[in-house]
Short mmCIF file of C-alpha atoms and ligand atoms in Angstrom, two decimals:
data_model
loop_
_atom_site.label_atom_id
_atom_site.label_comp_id
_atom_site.label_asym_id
_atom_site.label_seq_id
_atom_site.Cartn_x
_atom_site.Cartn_y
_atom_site.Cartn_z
CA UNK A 1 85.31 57.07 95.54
CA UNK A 2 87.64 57.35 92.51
CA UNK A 3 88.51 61.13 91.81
CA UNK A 4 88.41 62.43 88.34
CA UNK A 5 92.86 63.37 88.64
CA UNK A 6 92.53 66.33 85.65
CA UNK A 7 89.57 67.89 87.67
CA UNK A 8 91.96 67.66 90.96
CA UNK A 9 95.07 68.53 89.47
CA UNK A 10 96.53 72.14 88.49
CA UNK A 11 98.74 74.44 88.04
CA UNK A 12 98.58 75.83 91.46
CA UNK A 13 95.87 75.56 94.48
CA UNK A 14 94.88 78.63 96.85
CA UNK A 15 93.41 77.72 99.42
CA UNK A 16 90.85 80.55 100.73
CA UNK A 17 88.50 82.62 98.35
CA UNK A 18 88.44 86.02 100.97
CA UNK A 19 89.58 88.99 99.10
CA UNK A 20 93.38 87.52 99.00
CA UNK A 21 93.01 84.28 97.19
CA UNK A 22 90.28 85.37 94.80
CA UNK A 23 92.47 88.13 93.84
CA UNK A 24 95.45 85.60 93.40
CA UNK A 25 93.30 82.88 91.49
CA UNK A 26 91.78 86.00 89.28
CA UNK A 27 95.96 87.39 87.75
CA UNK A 28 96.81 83.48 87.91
CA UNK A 29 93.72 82.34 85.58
CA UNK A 30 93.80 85.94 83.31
CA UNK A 31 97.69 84.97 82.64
CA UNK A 32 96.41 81.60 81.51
CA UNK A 33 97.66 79.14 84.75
CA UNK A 34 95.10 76.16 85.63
CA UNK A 35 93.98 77.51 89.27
CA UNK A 36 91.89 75.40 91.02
CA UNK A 37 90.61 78.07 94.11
CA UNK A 38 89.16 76.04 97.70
CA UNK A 39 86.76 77.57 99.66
CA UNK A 40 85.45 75.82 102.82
CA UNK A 41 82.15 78.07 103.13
CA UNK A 42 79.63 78.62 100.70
CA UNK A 43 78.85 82.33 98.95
CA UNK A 44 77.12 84.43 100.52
CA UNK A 45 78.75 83.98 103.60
CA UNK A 46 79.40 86.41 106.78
CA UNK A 47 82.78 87.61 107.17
CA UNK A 48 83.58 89.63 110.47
CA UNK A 49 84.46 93.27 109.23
CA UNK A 50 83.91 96.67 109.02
CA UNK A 51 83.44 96.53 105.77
CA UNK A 52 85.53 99.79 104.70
CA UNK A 53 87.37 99.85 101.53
CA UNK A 54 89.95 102.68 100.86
CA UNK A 55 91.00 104.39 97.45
CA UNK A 56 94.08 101.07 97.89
CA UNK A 57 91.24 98.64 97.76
CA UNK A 58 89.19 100.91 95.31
CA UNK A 59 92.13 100.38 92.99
CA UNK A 60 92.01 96.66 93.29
CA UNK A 61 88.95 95.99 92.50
CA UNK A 62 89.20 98.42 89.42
CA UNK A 63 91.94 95.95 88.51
CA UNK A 64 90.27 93.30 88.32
CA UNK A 65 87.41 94.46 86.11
CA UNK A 66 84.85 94.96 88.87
CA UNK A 67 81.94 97.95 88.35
CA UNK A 68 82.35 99.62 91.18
CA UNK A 69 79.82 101.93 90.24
CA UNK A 70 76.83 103.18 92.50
CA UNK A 71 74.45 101.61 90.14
CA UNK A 72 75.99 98.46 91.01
CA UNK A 73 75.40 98.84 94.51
CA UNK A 74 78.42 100.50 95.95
CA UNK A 75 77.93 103.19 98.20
CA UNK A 76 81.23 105.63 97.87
CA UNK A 77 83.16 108.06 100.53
CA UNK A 78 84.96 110.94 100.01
CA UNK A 79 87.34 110.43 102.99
CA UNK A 80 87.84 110.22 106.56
CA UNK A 81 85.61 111.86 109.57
CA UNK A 82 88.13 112.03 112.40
CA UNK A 83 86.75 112.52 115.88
CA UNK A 84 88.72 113.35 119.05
CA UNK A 85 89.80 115.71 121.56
CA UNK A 86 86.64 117.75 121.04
CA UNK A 87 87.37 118.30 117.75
CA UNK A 88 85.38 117.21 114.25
CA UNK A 89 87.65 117.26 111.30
CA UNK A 90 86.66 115.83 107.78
CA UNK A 91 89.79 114.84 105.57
CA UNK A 92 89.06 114.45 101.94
CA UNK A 93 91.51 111.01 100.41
CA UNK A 94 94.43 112.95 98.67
CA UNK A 95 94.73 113.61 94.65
CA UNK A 96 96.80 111.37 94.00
CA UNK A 97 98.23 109.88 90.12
CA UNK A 98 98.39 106.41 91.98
CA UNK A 99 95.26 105.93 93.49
CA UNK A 100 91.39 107.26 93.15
CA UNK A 101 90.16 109.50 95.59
CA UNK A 102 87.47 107.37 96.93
CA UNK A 103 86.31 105.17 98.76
CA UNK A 104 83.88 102.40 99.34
CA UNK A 105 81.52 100.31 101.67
CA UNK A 106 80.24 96.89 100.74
CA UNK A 107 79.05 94.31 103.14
CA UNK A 108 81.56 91.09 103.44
CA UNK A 109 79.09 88.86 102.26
CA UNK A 110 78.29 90.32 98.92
CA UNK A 111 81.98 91.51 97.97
CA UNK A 112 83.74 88.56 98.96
CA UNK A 113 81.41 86.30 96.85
CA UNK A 114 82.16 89.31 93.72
CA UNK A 115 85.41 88.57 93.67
CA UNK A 116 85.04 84.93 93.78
CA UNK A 117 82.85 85.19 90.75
CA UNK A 118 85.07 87.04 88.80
CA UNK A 119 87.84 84.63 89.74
CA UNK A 120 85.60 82.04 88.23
CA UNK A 121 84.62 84.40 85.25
CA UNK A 122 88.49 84.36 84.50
CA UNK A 123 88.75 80.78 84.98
CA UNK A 124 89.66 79.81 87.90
CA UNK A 125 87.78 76.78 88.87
CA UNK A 126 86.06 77.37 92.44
CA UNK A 127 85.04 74.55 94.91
CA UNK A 128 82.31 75.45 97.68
CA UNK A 129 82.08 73.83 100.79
CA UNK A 130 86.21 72.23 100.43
CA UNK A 131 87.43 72.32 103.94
CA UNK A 132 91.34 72.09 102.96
CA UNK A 133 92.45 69.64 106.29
CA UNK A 134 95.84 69.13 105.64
CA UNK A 135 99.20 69.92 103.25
CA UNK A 136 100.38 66.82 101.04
CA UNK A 137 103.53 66.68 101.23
CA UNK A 138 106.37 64.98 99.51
CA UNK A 139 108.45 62.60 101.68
CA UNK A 140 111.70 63.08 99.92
CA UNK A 141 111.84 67.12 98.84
CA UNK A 142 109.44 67.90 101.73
CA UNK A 143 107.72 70.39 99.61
CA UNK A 144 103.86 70.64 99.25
CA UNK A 145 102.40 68.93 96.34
CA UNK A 146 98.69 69.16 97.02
CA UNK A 147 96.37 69.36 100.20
CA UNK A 148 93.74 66.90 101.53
CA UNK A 149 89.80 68.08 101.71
CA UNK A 150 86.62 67.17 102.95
CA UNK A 151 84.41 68.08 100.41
CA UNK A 152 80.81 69.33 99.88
CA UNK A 153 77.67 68.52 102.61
CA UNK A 154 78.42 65.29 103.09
CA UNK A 155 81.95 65.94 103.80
CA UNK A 156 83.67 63.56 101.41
CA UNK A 157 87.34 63.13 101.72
CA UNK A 158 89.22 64.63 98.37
CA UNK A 159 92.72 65.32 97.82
CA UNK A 160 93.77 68.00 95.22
CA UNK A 161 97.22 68.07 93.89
CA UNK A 162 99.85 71.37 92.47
CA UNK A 163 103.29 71.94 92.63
CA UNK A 164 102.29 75.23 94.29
CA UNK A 165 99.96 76.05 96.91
CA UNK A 166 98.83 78.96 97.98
CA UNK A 167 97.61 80.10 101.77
CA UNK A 168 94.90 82.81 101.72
CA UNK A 169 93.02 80.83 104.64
CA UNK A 170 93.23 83.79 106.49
CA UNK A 171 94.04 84.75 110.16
CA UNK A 172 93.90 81.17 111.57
CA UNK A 173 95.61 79.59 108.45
CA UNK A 174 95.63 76.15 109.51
CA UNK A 175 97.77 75.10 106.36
CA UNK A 176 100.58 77.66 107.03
CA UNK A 177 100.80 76.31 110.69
CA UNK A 178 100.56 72.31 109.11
CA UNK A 179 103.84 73.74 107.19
CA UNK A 180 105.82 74.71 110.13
CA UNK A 181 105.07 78.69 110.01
CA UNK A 182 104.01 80.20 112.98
CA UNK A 183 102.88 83.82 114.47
CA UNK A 184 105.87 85.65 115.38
CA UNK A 185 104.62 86.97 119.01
CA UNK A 186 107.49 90.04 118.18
CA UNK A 187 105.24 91.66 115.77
CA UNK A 188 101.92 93.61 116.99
CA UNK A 189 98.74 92.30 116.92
CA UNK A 190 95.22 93.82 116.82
CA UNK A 191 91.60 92.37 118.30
CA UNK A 192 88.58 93.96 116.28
CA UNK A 193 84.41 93.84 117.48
CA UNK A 194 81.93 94.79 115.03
CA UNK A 195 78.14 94.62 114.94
CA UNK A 196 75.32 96.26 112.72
CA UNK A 197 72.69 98.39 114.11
CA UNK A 198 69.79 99.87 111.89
CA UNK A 199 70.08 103.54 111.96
CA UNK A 200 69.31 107.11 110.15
CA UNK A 201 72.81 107.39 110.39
CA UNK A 202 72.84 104.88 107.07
CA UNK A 203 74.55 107.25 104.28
CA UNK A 204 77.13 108.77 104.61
CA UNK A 205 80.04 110.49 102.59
CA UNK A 206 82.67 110.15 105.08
CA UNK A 207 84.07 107.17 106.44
CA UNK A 208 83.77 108.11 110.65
CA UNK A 209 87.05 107.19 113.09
CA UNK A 210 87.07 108.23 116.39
CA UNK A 211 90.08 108.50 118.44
CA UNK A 212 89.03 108.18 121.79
CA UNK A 213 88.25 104.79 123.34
CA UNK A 214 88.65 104.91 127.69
CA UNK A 215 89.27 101.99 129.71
CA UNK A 216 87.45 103.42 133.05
CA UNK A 217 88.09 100.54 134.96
CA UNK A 218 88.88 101.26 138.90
CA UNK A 219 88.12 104.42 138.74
CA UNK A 220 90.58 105.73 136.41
CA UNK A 221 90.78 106.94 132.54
CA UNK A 222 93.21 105.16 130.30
CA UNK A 223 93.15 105.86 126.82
CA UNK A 224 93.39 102.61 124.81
CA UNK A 225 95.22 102.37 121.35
CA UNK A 226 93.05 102.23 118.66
CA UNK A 227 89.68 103.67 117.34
CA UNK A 228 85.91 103.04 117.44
CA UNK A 229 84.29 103.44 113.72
CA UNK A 230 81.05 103.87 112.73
CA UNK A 231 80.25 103.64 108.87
CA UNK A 232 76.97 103.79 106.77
CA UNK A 233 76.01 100.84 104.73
CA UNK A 234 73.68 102.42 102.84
CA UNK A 235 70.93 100.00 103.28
CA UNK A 236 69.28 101.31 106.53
CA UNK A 237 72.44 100.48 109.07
CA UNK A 238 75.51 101.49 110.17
CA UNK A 239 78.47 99.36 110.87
CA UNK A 240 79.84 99.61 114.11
CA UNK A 241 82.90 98.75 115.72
CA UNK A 242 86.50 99.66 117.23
CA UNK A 243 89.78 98.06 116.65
CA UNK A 244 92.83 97.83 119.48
CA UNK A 245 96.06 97.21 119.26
CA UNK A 246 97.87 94.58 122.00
CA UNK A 247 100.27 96.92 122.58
CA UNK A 248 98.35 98.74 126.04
CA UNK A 249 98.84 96.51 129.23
CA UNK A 250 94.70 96.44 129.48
CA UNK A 251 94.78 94.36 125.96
CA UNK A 252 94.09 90.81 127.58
CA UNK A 253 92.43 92.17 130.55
CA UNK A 254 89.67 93.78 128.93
CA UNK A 255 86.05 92.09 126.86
CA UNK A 256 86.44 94.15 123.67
CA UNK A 257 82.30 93.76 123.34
CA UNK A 258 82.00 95.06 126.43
CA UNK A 259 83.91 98.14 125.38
CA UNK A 260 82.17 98.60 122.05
CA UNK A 261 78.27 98.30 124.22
CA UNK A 262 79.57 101.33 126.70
CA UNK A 263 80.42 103.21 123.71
CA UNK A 264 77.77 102.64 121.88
CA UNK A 265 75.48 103.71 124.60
CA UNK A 266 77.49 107.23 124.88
CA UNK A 267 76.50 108.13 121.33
CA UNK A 268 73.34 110.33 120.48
CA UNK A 269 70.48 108.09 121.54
CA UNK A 270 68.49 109.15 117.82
CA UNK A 271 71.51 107.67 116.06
CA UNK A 272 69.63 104.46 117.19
CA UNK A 273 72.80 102.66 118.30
CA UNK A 274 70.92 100.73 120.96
CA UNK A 275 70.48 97.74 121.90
CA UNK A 276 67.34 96.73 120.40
CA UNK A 277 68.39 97.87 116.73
CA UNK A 278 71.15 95.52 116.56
CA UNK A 279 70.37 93.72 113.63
CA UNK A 280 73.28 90.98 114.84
CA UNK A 281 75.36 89.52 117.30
CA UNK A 282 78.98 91.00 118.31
CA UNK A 283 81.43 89.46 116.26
CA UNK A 284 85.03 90.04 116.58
CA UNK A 285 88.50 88.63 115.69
CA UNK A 286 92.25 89.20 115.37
CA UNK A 287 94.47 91.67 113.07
CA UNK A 288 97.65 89.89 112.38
CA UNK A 289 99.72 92.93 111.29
CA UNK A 290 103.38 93.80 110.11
CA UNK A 291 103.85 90.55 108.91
CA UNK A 292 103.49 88.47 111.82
CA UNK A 293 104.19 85.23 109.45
CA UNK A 294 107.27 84.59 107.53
CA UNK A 295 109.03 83.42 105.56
CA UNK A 296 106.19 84.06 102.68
CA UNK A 297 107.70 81.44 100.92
CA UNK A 298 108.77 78.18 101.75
CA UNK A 299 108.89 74.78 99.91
CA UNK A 300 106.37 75.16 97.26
CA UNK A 301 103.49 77.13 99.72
CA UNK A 302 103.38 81.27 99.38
CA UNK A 303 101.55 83.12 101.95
CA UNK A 304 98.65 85.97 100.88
CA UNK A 305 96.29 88.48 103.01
CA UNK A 306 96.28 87.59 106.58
CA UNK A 307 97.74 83.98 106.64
CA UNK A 308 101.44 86.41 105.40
CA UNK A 309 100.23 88.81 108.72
CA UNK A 310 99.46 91.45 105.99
CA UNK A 311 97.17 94.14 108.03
CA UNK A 312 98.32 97.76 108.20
CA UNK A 313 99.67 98.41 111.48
CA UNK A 314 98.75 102.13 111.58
CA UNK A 315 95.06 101.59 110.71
CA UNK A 316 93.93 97.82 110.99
CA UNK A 317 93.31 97.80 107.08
CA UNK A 318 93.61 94.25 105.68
CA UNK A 319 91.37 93.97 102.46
CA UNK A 320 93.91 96.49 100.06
CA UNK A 321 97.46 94.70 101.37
CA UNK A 322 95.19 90.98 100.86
CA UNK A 323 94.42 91.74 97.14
CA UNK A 324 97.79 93.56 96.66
CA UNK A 325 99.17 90.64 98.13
CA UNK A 326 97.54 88.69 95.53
CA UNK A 327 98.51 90.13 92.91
CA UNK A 328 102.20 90.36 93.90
CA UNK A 329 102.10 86.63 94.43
CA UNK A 330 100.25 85.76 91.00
CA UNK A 331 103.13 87.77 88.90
CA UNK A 332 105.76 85.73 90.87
CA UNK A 333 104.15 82.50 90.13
CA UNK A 334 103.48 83.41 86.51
CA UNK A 335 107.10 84.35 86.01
CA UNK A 336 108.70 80.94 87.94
CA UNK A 337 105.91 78.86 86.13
CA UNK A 338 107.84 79.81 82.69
CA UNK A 339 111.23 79.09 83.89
CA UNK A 340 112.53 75.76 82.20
CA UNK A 341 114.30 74.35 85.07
CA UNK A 342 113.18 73.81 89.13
CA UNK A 343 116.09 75.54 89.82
CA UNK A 344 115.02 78.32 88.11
CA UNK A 345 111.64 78.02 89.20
CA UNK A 346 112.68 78.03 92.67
CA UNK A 347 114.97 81.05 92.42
CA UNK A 348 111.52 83.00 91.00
CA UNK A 349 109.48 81.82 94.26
CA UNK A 350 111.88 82.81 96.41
CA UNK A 351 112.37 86.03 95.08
CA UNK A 352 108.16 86.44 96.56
CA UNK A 353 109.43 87.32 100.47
CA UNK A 354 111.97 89.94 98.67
CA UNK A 355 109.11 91.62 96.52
CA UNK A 356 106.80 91.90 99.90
CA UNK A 357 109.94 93.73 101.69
CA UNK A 358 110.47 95.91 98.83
CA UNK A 359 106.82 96.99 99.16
CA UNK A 360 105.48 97.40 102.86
CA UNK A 361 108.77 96.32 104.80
CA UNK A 362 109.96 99.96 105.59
CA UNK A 363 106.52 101.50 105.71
CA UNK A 364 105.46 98.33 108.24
CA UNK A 365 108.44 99.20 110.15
CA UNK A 366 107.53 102.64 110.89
CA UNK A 367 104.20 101.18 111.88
CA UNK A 368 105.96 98.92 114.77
CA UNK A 369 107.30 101.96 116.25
CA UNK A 370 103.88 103.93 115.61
CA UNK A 371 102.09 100.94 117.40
CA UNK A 372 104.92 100.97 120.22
CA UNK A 373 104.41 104.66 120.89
CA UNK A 374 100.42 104.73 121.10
CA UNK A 375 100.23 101.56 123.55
CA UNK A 376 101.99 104.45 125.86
CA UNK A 377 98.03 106.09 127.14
CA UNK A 378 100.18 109.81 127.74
CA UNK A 379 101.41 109.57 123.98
CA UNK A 380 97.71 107.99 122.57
CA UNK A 381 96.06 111.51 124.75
CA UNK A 382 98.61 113.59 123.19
CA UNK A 383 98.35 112.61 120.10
CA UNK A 384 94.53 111.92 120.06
CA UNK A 385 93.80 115.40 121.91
CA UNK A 386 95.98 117.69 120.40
CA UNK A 387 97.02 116.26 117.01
CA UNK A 388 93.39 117.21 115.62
CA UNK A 389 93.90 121.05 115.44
CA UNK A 390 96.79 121.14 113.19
CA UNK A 391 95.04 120.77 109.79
CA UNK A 392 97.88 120.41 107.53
CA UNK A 393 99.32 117.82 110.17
CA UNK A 394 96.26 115.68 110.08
CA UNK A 395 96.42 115.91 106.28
CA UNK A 396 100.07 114.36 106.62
CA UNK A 397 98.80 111.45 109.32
CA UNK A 398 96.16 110.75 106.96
CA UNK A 399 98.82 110.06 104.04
CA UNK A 400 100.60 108.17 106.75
CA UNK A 401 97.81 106.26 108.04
CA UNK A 402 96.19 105.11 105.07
CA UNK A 403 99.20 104.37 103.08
CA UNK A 404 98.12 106.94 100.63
CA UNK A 405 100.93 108.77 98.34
CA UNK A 406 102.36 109.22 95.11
CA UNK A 407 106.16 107.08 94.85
CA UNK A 408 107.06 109.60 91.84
CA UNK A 409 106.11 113.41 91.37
CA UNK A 410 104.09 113.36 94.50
CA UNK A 411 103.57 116.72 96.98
CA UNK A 412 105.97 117.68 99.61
CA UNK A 413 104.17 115.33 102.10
CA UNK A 414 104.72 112.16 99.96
CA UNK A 415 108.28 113.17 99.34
CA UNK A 416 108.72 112.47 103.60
CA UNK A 417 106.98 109.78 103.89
CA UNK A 418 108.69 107.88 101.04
CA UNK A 419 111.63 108.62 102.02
CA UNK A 420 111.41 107.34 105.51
CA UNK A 421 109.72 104.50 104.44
CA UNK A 422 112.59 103.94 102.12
CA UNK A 423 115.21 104.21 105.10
CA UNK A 424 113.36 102.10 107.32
CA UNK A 425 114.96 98.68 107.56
CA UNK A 426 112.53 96.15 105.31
CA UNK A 427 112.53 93.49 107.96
C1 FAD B 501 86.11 93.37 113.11
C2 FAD B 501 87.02 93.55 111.93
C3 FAD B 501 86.88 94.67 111.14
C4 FAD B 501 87.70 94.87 110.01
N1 FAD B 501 87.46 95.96 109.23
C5 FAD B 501 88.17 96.12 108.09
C6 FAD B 501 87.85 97.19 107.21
O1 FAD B 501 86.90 97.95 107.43
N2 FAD B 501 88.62 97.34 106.09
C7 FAD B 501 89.66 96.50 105.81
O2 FAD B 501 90.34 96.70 104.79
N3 FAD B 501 89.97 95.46 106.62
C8 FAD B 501 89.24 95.24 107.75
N4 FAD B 501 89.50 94.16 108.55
C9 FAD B 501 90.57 93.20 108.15
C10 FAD B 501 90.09 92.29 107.00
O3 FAD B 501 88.85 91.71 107.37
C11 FAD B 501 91.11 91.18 106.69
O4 FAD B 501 92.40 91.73 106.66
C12 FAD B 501 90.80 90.52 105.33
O5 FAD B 501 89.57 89.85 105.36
C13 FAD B 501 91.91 89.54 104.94
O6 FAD B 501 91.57 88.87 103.75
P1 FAD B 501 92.12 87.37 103.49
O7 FAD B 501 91.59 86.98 102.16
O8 FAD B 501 93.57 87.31 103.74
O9 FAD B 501 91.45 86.47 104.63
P2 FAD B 501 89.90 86.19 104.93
O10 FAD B 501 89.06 87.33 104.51
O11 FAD B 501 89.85 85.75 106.36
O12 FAD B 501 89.55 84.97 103.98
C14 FAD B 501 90.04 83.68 104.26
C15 FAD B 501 89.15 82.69 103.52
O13 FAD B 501 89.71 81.38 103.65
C16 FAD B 501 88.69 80.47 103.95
N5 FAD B 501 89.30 79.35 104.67
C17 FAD B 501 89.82 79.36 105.92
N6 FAD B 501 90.28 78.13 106.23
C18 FAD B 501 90.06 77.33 105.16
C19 FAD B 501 90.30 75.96 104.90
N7 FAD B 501 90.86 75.17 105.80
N8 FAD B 501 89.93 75.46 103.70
C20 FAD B 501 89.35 76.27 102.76
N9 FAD B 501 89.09 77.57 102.97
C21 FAD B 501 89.44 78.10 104.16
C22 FAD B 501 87.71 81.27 104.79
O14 FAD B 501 86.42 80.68 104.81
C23 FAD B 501 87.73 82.61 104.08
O15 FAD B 501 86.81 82.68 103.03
C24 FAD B 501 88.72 93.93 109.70
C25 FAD B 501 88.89 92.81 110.50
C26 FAD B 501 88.06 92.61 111.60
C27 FAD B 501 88.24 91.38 112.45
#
């Protein structure tokens, strides 16, 4: 089969329409690049999540022209519920200048395709069902110039063809590994279950954490890094799930849906989080966090979302840092793809790695150490037992946790945070 080349030729390709590359292919196409954007499922698809956006995500999608509005189906929060230690505390999302003070839920299947579509609406040109294989890449500059596909049902073979690529194939990112980048094993790690289960517990204004997770095995009580969550869809079930971090010595010993069942079955019983009202299998998978992939840039391929190892260390948030991620990367391409010269060019690209530093280096720092100090089970109970009753302390750890502060003319709080983040090495 002959290809059409214009249809298979662009500007740039991104490879992966989750919330990273659509956001990337949406700023390329609105500043007027030819993006061609290859998926390798079809919308709507299932994506493994818990589905929780933030006020970071919130702004985002704002960004990119989305109605967010509850009339389009979103359901909102005003916060987080944080359980632990015997103690129920509800923490509102700050005031901030920088971000809104909500958030969101939206199942993975619907929002993912959204922001596909608008991708498309901008003019990116979207291909279904493109299973990118391999990199193309040039035998004498040994940069990528394009990537190989099988494309649609019958699985044809295609090649495509840019002088930039983009990976936002996620967690696994095949094409990032094809390129010679793999997972630093010095940089933490998370493992995430999730399931849905219908329940009255459906709505609700509060996105729920709780702190405690045990690993009772042998007889004892460990406390294990991390947090179960539980939040409302708004469509008759809850989405249900915990997140740990590989930092604890159980990590590898221990079957994460196991852990998520005996939990489940210590809730409420008329919360209906039993086994007959799961509406779906246990699905889980990893949380590559503090940039566990580098260098973002390399010889014509930039990394997005979780292929760059983009997840928040303190919280296991992935969906805001993938879209900021995007849009980082789309002003760095737009910029190099008006230079006149490849030199110039190049010296915009690499300036991408740089620009990530500047923005979550320090702050994903601080989050190694966080991470380091909760795999110790004494500093998780202290901290998840005691922690809770200091309100104006939890309002701080909230700030923390979420990312959540103003860089200019914020409180007090923000003032701290900023400034360790800004003293933190930015490695
Ligand atoms: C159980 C669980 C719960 C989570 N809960 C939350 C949460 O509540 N809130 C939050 O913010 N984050 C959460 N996360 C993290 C979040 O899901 C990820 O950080 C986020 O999806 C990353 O977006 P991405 O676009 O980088 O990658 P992905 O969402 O993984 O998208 C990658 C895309 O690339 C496509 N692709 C892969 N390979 C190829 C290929 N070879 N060719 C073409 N296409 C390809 C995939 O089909 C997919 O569409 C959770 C993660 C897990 C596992």
């Amino acid at each position: 089969m002959t290809e059409p080349r214009s249809e298979h030729t662009a500007d740039v390709i991104v490879v992966g329409a989750g919330p990273a590359g659509s956001t990337t292919a949406y700023h390329l196409a609105k500043a007027g690049l030819d993006v061609l954007l290859l998926e390798k499922t079809a919308f709507p698809r299932e994506k493994v999540c818990g589905d929780g956006l933030t006020p970071r995500a919130v702004k985002q999608l704002v960004g990119m022209g989305i109605d967010v509005s509850q009339e389009a189906g979103w359901l909102r929060n005003k916060g987080l519920r944080i359980i632990g230690g015997g103690v129920r505390l509800e923490l509102d999302w700050p005031d901030l200048a920088s971000f809104p003070d909500y958030g969101l839920v939206r199942k993975r299947d619907d929002f993912d395709e959204q922001l596909a579509r608008q991708a498309q609406k901008a003019g990116a040109r979207l291909y279904e069902r493109c299973n990118v294989t391999a990199p193309i890449i040039d035998e004498r500059t040994r940069r990528i110039t394009g990537v190989q596909a099988k494309l649609g049902e019958e699985k044809a073979p295609a090649t495509f063809h840019a002088p930039l690529v983009v990976a936002a194939d996620g967690n696994s990112t095949r094409l990032s590994l094809a390129m010679g980048l793999h997972r630093r094993e010095d940089r933490p790690m998370g493992v995430a279950v999730r399931t849905y289960f219908t329940s009255p517990r459906h709505e609700d204004d509060y996105l729920e954490s709780w702190l405690e997770l045990w690993d009772r095995r042998g007889g004892q009580e460990r406390l294990l890094p991390g947090y179960g969550w539980i939040f409302g869809m708004g469509d008759g079930t809850s989405n249900v799930g915990l997140g740990v971090l590989n930092t604890s010595a159980a990590f590898k010993e221990l079957d994460w849906r196991d852990v998520l069942k005996t939990w489940c079955a210590s809730m409420p019983e008329d919360w209906g989080y039993t086994p007959e009202n799961m509406t779906g299998p246990i699905r889980g998978a990893a949380l590559p966090m503090a940039f566990n992939r580098q260098p973002h840039y390399t010889r014509g391929l930039l990394l997005v979302g979780d292929a760059g190892g983009l997840v928040n260390p303190f919280n296991g948030e992935g969906i805001a840092y993938a879209m900021e991620s995007g849009q980082l990367v789309a002003d760095v391409i737009v910029q190099a793809h008006a230079r006149a010269t490849s030199a110039q060019r190049e010296l915009a690209l690499r300036n991408y790695p740089r620009v990530l530093k500047e923005t979550y280096g320090g702050y994903y720092t601080l989050g190694r150490v966080f991470v380091k100090l909760i795999g110790n089970p004494k500093i998780m109970k202290i901290g998840a037992q005691h922690g809770l009753t200091h309100p104006l302390l939890m309002k701080f750890t909230l700030k923390m946790l979420a990312n959540l502060t103003d860089p200019k003319g914020g409180d007090a709080m923000d003032r701290i945070i900023n400034g360790l983040t800004k003293i933190a090495p930015k490695a």
